[in-house]
Short mmCIF file of N, CA and C in Angstrom, two decimals:
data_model
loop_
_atom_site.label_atom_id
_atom_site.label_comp_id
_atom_site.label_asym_id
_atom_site.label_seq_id
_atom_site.Cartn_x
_atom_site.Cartn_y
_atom_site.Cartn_z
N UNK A 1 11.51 25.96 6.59
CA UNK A 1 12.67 25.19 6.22
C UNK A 1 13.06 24.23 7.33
N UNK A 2 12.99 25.04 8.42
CA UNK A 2 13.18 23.96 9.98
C UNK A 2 11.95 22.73 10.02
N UNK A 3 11.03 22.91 9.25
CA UNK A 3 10.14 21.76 9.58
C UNK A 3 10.00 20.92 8.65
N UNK A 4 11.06 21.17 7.43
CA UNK A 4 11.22 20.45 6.16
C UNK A 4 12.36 19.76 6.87
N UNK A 5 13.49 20.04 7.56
CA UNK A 5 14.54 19.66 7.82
C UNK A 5 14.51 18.64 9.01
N UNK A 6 13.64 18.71 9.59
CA UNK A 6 13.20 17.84 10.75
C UNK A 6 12.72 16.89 10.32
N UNK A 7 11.49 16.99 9.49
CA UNK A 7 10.90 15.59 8.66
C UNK A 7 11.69 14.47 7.80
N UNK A 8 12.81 15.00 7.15
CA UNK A 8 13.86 14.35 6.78
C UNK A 8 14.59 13.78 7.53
N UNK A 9 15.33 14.58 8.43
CA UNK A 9 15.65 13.88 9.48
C UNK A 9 14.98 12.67 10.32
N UNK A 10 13.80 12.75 10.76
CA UNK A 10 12.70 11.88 11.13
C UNK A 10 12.42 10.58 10.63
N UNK A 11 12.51 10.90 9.06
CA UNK A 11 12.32 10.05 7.87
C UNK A 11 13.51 9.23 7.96
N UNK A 12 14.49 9.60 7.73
CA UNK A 12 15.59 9.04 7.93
C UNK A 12 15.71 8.06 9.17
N UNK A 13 15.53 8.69 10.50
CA UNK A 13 15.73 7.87 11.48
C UNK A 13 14.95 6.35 11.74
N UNK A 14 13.63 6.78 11.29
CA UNK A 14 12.86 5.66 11.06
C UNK A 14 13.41 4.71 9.94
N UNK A 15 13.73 4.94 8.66
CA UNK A 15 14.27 4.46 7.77
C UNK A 15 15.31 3.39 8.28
N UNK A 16 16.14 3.94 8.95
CA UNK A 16 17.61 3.70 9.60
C UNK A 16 17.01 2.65 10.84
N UNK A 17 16.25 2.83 11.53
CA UNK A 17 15.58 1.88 12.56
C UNK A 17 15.45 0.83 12.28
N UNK A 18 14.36 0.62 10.92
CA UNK A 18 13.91 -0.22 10.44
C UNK A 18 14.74 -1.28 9.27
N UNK A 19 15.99 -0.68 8.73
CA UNK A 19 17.19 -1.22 8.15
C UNK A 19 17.74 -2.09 9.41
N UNK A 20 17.90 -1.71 10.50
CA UNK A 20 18.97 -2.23 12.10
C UNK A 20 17.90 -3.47 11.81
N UNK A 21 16.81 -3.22 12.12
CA UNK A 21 16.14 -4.18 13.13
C UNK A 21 15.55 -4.78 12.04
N UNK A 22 15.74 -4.96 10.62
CA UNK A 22 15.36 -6.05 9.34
C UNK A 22 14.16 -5.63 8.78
N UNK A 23 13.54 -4.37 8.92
CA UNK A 23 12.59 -4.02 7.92
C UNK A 23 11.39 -4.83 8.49
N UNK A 24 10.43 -4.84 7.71
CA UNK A 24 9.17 -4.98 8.06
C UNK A 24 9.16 -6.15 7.86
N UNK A 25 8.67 -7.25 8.72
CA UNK A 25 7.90 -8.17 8.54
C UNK A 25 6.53 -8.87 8.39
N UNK A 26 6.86 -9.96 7.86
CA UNK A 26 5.09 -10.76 7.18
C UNK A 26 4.45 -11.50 8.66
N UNK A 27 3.04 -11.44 8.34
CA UNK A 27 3.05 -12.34 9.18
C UNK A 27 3.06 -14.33 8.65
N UNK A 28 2.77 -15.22 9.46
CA UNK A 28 2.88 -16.42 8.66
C UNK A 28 1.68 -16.98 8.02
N UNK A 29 2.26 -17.13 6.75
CA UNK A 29 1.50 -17.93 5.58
C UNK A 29 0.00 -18.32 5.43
N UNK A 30 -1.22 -17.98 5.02
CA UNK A 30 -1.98 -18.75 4.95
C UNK A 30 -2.55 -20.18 4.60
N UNK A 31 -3.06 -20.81 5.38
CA UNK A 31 -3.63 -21.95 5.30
C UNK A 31 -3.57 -22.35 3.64
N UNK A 32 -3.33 -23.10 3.47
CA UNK A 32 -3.69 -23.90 1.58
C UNK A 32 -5.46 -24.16 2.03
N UNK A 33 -5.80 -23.01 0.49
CA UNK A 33 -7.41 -22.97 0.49
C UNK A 33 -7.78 -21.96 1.23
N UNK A 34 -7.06 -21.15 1.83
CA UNK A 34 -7.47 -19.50 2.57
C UNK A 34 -7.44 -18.78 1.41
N UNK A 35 -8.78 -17.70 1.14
CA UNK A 35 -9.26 -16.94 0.21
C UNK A 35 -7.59 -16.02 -0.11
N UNK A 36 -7.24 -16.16 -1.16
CA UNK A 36 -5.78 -14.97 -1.74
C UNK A 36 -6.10 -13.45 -0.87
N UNK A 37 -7.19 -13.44 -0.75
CA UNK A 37 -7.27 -11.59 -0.17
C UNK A 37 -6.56 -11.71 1.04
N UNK A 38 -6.30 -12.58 1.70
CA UNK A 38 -5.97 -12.82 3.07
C UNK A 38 -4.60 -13.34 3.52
N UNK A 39 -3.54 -13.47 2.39
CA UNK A 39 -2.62 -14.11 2.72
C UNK A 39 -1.56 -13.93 3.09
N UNK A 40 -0.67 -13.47 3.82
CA UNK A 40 0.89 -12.77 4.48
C UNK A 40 1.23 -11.75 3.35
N UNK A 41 1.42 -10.61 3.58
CA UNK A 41 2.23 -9.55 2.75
C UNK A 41 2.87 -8.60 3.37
N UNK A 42 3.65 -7.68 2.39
CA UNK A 42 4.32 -7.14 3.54
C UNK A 42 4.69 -5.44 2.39
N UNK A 43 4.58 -4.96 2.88
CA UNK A 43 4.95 -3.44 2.11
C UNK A 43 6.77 -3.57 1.59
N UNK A 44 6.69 -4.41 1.15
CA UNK A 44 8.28 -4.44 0.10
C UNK A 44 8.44 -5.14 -1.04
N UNK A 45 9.57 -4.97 -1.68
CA UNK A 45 9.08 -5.87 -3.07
C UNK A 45 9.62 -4.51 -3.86
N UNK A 46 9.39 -5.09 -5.35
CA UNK A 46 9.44 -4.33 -6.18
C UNK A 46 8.11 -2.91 -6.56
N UNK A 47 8.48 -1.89 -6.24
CA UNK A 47 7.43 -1.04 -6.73
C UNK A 47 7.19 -1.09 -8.12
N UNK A 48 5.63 -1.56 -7.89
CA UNK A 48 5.18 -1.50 -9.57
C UNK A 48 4.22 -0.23 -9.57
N UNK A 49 3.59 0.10 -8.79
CA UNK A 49 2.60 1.91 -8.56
C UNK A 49 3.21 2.48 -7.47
N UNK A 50 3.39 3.80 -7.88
CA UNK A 50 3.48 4.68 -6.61
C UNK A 50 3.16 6.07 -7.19
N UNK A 51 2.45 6.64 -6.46
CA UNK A 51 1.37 8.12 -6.66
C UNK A 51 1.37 9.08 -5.76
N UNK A 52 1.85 10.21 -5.39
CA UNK A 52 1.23 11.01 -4.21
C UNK A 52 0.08 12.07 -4.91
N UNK A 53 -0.35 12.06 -3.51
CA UNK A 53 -1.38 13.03 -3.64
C UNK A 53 -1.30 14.89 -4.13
N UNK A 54 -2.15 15.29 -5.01
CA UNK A 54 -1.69 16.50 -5.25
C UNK A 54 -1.31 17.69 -3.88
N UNK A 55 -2.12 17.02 -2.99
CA UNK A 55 -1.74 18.15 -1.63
C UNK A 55 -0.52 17.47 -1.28
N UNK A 56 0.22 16.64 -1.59
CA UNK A 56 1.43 16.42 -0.59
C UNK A 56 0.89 15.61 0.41
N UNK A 57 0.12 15.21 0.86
CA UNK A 57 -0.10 14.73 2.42
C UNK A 57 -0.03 12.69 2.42
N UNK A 58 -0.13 12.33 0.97
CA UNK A 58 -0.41 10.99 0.86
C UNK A 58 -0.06 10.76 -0.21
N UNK A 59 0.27 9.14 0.05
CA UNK A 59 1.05 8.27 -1.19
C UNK A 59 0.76 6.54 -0.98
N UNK A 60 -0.06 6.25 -2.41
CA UNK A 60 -0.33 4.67 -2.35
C UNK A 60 0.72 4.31 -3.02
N UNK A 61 0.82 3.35 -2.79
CA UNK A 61 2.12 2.25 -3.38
C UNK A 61 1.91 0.81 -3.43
N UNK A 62 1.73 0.28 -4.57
CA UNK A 62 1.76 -1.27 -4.75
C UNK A 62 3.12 -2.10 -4.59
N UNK A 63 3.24 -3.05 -4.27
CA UNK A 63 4.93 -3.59 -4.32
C UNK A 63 4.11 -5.09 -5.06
N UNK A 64 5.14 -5.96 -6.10
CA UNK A 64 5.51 -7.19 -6.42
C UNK A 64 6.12 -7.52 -5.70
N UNK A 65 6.26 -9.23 -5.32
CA UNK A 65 7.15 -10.48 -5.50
C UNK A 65 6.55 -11.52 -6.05
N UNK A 66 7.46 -12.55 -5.82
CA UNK A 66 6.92 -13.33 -7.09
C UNK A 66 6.64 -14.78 -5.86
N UNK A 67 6.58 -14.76 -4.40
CA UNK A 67 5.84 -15.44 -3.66
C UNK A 67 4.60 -15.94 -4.07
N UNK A 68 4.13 -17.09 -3.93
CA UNK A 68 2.62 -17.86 -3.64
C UNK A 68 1.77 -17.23 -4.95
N UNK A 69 2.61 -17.54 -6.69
CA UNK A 69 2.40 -17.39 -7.74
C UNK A 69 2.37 -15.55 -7.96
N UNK A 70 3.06 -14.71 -7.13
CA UNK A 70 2.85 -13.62 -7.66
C UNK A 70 2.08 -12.62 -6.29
N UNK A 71 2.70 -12.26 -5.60
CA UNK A 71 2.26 -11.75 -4.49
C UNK A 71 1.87 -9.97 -4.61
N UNK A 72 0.68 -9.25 -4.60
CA UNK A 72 0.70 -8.07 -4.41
C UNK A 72 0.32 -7.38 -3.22
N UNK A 73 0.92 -6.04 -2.59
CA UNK A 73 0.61 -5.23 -1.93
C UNK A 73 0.97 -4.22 -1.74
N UNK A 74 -0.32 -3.46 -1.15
CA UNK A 74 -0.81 -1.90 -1.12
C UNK A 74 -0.08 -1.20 0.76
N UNK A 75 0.39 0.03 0.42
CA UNK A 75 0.28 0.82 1.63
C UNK A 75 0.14 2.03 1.41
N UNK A 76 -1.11 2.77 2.05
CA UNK A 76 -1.33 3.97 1.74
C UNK A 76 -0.45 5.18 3.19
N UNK A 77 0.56 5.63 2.37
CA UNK A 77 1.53 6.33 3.67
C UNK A 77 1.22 7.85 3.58
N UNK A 78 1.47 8.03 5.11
CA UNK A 78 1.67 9.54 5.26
C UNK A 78 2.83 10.45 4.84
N UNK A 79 2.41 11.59 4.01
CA UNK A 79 4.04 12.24 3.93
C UNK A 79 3.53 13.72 4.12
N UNK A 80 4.90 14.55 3.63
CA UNK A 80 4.21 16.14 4.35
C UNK A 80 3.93 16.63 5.61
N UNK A 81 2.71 17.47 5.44
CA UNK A 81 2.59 18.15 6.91
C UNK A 81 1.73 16.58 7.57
N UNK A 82 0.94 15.29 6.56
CA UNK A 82 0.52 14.09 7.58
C UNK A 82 1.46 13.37 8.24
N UNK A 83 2.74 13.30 8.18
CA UNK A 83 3.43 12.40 8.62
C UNK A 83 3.82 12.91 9.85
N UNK A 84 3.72 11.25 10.67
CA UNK A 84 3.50 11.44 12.05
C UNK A 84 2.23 11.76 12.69
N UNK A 85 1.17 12.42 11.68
CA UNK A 85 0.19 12.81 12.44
C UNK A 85 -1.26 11.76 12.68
N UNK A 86 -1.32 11.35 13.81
CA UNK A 86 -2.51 10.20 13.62
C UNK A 86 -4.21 11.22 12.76
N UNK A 87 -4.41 10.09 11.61
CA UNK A 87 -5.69 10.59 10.80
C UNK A 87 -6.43 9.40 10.33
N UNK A 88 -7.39 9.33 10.50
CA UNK A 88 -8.24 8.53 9.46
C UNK A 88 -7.27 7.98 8.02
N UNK A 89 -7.11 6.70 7.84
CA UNK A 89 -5.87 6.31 6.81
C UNK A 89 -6.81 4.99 6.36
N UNK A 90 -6.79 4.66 5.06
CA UNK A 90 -7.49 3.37 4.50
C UNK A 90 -6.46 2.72 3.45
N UNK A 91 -6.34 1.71 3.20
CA UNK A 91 -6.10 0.85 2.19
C UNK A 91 -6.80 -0.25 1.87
N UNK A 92 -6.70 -0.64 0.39
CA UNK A 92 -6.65 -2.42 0.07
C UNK A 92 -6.53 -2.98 -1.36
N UNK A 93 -6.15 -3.86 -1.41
CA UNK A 93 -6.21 -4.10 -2.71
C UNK A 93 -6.89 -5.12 -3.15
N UNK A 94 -6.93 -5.14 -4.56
CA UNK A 94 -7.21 -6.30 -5.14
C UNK A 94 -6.91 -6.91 -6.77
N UNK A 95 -7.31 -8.52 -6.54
CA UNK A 95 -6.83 -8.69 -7.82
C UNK A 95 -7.84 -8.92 -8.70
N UNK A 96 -7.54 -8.27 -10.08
CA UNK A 96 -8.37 -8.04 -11.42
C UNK A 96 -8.47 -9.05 -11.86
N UNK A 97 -9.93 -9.18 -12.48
CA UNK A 97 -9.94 -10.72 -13.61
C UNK A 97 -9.36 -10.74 -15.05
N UNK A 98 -9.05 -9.23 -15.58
CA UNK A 98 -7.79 -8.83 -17.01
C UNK A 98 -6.24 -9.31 -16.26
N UNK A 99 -5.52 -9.59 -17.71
CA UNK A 99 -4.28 -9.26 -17.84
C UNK A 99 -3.85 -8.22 -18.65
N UNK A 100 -4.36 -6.92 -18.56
CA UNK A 100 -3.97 -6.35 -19.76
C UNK A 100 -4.85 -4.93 -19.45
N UNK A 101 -4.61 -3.98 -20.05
CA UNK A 101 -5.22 -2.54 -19.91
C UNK A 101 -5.27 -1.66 -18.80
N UNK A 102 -3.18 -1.66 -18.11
CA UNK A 102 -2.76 -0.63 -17.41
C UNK A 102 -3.41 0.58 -17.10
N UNK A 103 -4.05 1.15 -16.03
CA UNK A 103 -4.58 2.31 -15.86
C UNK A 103 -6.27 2.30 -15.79
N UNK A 104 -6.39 1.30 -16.44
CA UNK A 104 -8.20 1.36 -16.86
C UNK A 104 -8.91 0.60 -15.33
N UNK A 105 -10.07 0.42 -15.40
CA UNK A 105 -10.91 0.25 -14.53
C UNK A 105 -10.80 -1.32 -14.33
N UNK A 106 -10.54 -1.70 -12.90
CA UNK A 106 -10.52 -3.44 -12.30
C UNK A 106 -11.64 -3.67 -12.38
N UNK A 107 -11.72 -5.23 -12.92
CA UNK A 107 -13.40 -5.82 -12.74
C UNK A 107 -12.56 -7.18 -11.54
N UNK A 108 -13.02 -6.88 -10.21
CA UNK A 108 -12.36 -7.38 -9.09
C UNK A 108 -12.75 -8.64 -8.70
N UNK A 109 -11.49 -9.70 -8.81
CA UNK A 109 -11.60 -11.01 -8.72
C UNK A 109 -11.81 -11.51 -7.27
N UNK A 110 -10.81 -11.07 -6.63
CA UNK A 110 -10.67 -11.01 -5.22
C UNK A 110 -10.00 -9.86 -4.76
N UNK A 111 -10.06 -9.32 -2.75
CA UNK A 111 -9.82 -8.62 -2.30
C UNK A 111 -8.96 -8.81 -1.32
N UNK A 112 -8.57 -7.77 -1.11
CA UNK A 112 -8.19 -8.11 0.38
C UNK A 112 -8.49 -7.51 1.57
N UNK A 113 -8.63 -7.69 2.54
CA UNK A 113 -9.32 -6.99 3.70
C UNK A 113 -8.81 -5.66 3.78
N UNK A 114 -10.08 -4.57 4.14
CA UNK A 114 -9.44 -3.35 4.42
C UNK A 114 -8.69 -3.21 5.13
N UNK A 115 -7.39 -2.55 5.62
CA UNK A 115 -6.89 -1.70 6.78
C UNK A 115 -7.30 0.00 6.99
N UNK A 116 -7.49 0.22 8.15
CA UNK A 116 -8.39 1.31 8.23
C UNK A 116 -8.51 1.58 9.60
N UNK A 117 -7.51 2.76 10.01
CA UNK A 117 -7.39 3.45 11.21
C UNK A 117 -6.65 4.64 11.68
N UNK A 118 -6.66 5.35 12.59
CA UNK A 118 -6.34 6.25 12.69
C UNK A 118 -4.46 6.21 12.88
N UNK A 119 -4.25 6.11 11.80
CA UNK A 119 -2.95 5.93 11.85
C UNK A 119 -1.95 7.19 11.20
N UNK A 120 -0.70 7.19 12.25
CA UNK A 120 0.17 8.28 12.17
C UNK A 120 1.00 7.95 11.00
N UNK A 121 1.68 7.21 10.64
CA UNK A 121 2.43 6.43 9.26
C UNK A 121 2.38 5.85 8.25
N UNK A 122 1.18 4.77 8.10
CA UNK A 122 1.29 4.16 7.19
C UNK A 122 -0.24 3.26 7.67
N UNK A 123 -1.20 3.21 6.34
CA UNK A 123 -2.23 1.63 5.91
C UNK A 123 -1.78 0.57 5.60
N UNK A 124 -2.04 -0.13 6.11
CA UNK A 124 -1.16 -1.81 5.13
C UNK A 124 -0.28 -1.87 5.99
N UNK A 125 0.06 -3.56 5.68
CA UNK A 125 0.40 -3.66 4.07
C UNK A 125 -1.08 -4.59 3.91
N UNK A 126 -2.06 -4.64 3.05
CA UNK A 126 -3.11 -5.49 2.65
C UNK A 126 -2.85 -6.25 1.18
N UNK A 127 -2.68 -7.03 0.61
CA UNK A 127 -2.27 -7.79 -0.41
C UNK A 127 -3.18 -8.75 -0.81
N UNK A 128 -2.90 -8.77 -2.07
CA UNK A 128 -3.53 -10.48 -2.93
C UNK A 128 -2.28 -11.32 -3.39
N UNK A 129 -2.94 -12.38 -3.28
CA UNK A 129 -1.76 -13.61 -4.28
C UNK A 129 -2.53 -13.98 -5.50
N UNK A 130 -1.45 -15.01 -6.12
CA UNK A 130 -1.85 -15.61 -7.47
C UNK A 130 -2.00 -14.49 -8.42
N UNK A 131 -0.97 -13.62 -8.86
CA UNK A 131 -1.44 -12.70 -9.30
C UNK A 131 -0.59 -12.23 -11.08
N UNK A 132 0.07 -13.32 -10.85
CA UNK A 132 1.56 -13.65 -11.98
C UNK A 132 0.32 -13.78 -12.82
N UNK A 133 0.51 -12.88 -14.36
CA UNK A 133 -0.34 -12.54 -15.02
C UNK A 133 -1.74 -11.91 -15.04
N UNK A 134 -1.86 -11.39 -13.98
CA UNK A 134 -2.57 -10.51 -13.97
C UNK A 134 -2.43 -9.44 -13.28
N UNK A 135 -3.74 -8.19 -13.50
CA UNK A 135 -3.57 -6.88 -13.29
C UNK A 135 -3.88 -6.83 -11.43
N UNK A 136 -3.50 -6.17 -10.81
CA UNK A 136 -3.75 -5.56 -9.66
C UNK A 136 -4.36 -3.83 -9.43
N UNK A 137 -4.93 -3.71 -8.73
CA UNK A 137 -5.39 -2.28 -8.08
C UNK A 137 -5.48 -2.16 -6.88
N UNK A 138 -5.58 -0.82 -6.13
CA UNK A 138 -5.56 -0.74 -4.94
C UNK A 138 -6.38 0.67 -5.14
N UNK A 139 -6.81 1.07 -3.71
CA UNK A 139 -7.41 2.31 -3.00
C UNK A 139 -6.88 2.76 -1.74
N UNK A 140 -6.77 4.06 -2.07
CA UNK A 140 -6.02 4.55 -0.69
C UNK A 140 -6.84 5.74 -0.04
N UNK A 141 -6.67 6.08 1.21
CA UNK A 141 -7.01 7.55 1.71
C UNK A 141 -6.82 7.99 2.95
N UNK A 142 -6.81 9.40 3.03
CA UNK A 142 -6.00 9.78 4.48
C UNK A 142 -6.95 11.34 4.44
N UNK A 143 -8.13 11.24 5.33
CA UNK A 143 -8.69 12.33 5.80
C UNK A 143 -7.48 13.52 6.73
N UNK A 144 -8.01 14.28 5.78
CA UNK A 144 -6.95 15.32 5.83
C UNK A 144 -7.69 17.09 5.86
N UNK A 145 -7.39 17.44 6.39
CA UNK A 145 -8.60 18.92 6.55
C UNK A 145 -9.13 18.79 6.27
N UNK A 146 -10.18 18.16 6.64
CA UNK A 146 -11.42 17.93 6.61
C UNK A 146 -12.13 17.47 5.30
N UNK A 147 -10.72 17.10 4.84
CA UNK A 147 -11.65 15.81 3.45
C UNK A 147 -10.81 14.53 3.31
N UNK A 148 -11.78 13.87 2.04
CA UNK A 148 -11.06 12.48 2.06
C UNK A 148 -10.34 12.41 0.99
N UNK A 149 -8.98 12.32 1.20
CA UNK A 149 -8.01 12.64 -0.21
C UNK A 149 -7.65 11.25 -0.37
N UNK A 150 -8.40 11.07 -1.89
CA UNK A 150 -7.92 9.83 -1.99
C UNK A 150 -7.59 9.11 -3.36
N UNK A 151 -6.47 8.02 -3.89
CA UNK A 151 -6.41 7.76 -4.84
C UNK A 151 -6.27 6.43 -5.12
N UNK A 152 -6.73 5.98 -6.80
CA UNK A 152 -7.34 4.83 -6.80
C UNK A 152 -6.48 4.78 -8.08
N UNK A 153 -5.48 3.38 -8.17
CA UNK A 153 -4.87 2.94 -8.77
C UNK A 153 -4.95 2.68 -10.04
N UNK A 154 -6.54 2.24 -10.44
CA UNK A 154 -6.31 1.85 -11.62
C UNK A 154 -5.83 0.02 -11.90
N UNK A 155 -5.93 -0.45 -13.10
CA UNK A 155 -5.01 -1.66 -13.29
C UNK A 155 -4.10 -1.28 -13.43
N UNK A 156 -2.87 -1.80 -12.73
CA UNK A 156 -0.95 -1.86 -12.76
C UNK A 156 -0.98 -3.42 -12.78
N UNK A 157 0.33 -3.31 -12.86
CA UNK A 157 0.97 -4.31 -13.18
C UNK A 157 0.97 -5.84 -13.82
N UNK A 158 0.26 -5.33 -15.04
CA UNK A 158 -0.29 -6.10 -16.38
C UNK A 158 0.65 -6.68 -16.86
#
């Protein structure tokens, strides 16, 4: 119960940090004619996916805005007994060539670069643009006793 109560707490403080000091920021804009996989995003926005893992230890999350025709992005976070703990962590997303058939399998238009490191908190944020009418997916994972727990989005936000 003391180590449920600490993590909340924890959670919170970071939460509260990151409210003071304005939340996460993008970096600046890509070039006009830089591939969409590559272009400023930032882990906020409207949640259109969010999933944890059946062990508790991980959670992907897609966010909308409606930036540079429709902006998407992925962060695959630590929660549970992973949070805080540096592990093997992956994300990325990408955008689908459908508008249509939530859940089913992406036939992938463009990507966006992996993120992928031994990270204590959080993958991402990795994002696509141009995405206003169409589907997005992402992949996540966080080696975790000694496996790779990981989950794969599917088309959202059709």
């Amino acid at each position: 119960m003391q180590r449920i109560v600490r993590s909340v707490c924890s959670m919170l403080a970071v939460v509260g940090f990151l409210l003071t000091m304005g939340g996460f920021t993008a970096a600046a804009a890509s070039p006009a004619g830089e591939d969409p996989g590559t272009s400023a995003v930032s882990c906020s926005g409207t949640v259109s996916y969010s999933r944890t893992l059946s062990s508790g230890v991980g959670e992907l999350a897609i966010f909308y805005n409606s930036s540079n025709g429709g902006t998407n992005s992925a962060c695959f976070y630590h929660r549970g007994a992973s949070y805080g703990v540096a592990a093997p962590t992956y994300v990325r997303a990408y955008r689908c060539v459908e508008s249509s058939g939530e859940g089913l399998p992406c036939t992938i238009d463009t990507s966006s670069s992996a993120d992928l490191g031994d990270f204590a908190y959080y993958a991402g944020p990795r994002g696509v643009t141009g995405t206003a009418n169409r589907c997005v997916a992402a992949v996540g994972y966080i080696e975790w006793g000694g496996l790779r727990q990981q989950i794969s989005s599917g088309r959202q936000g059709c």
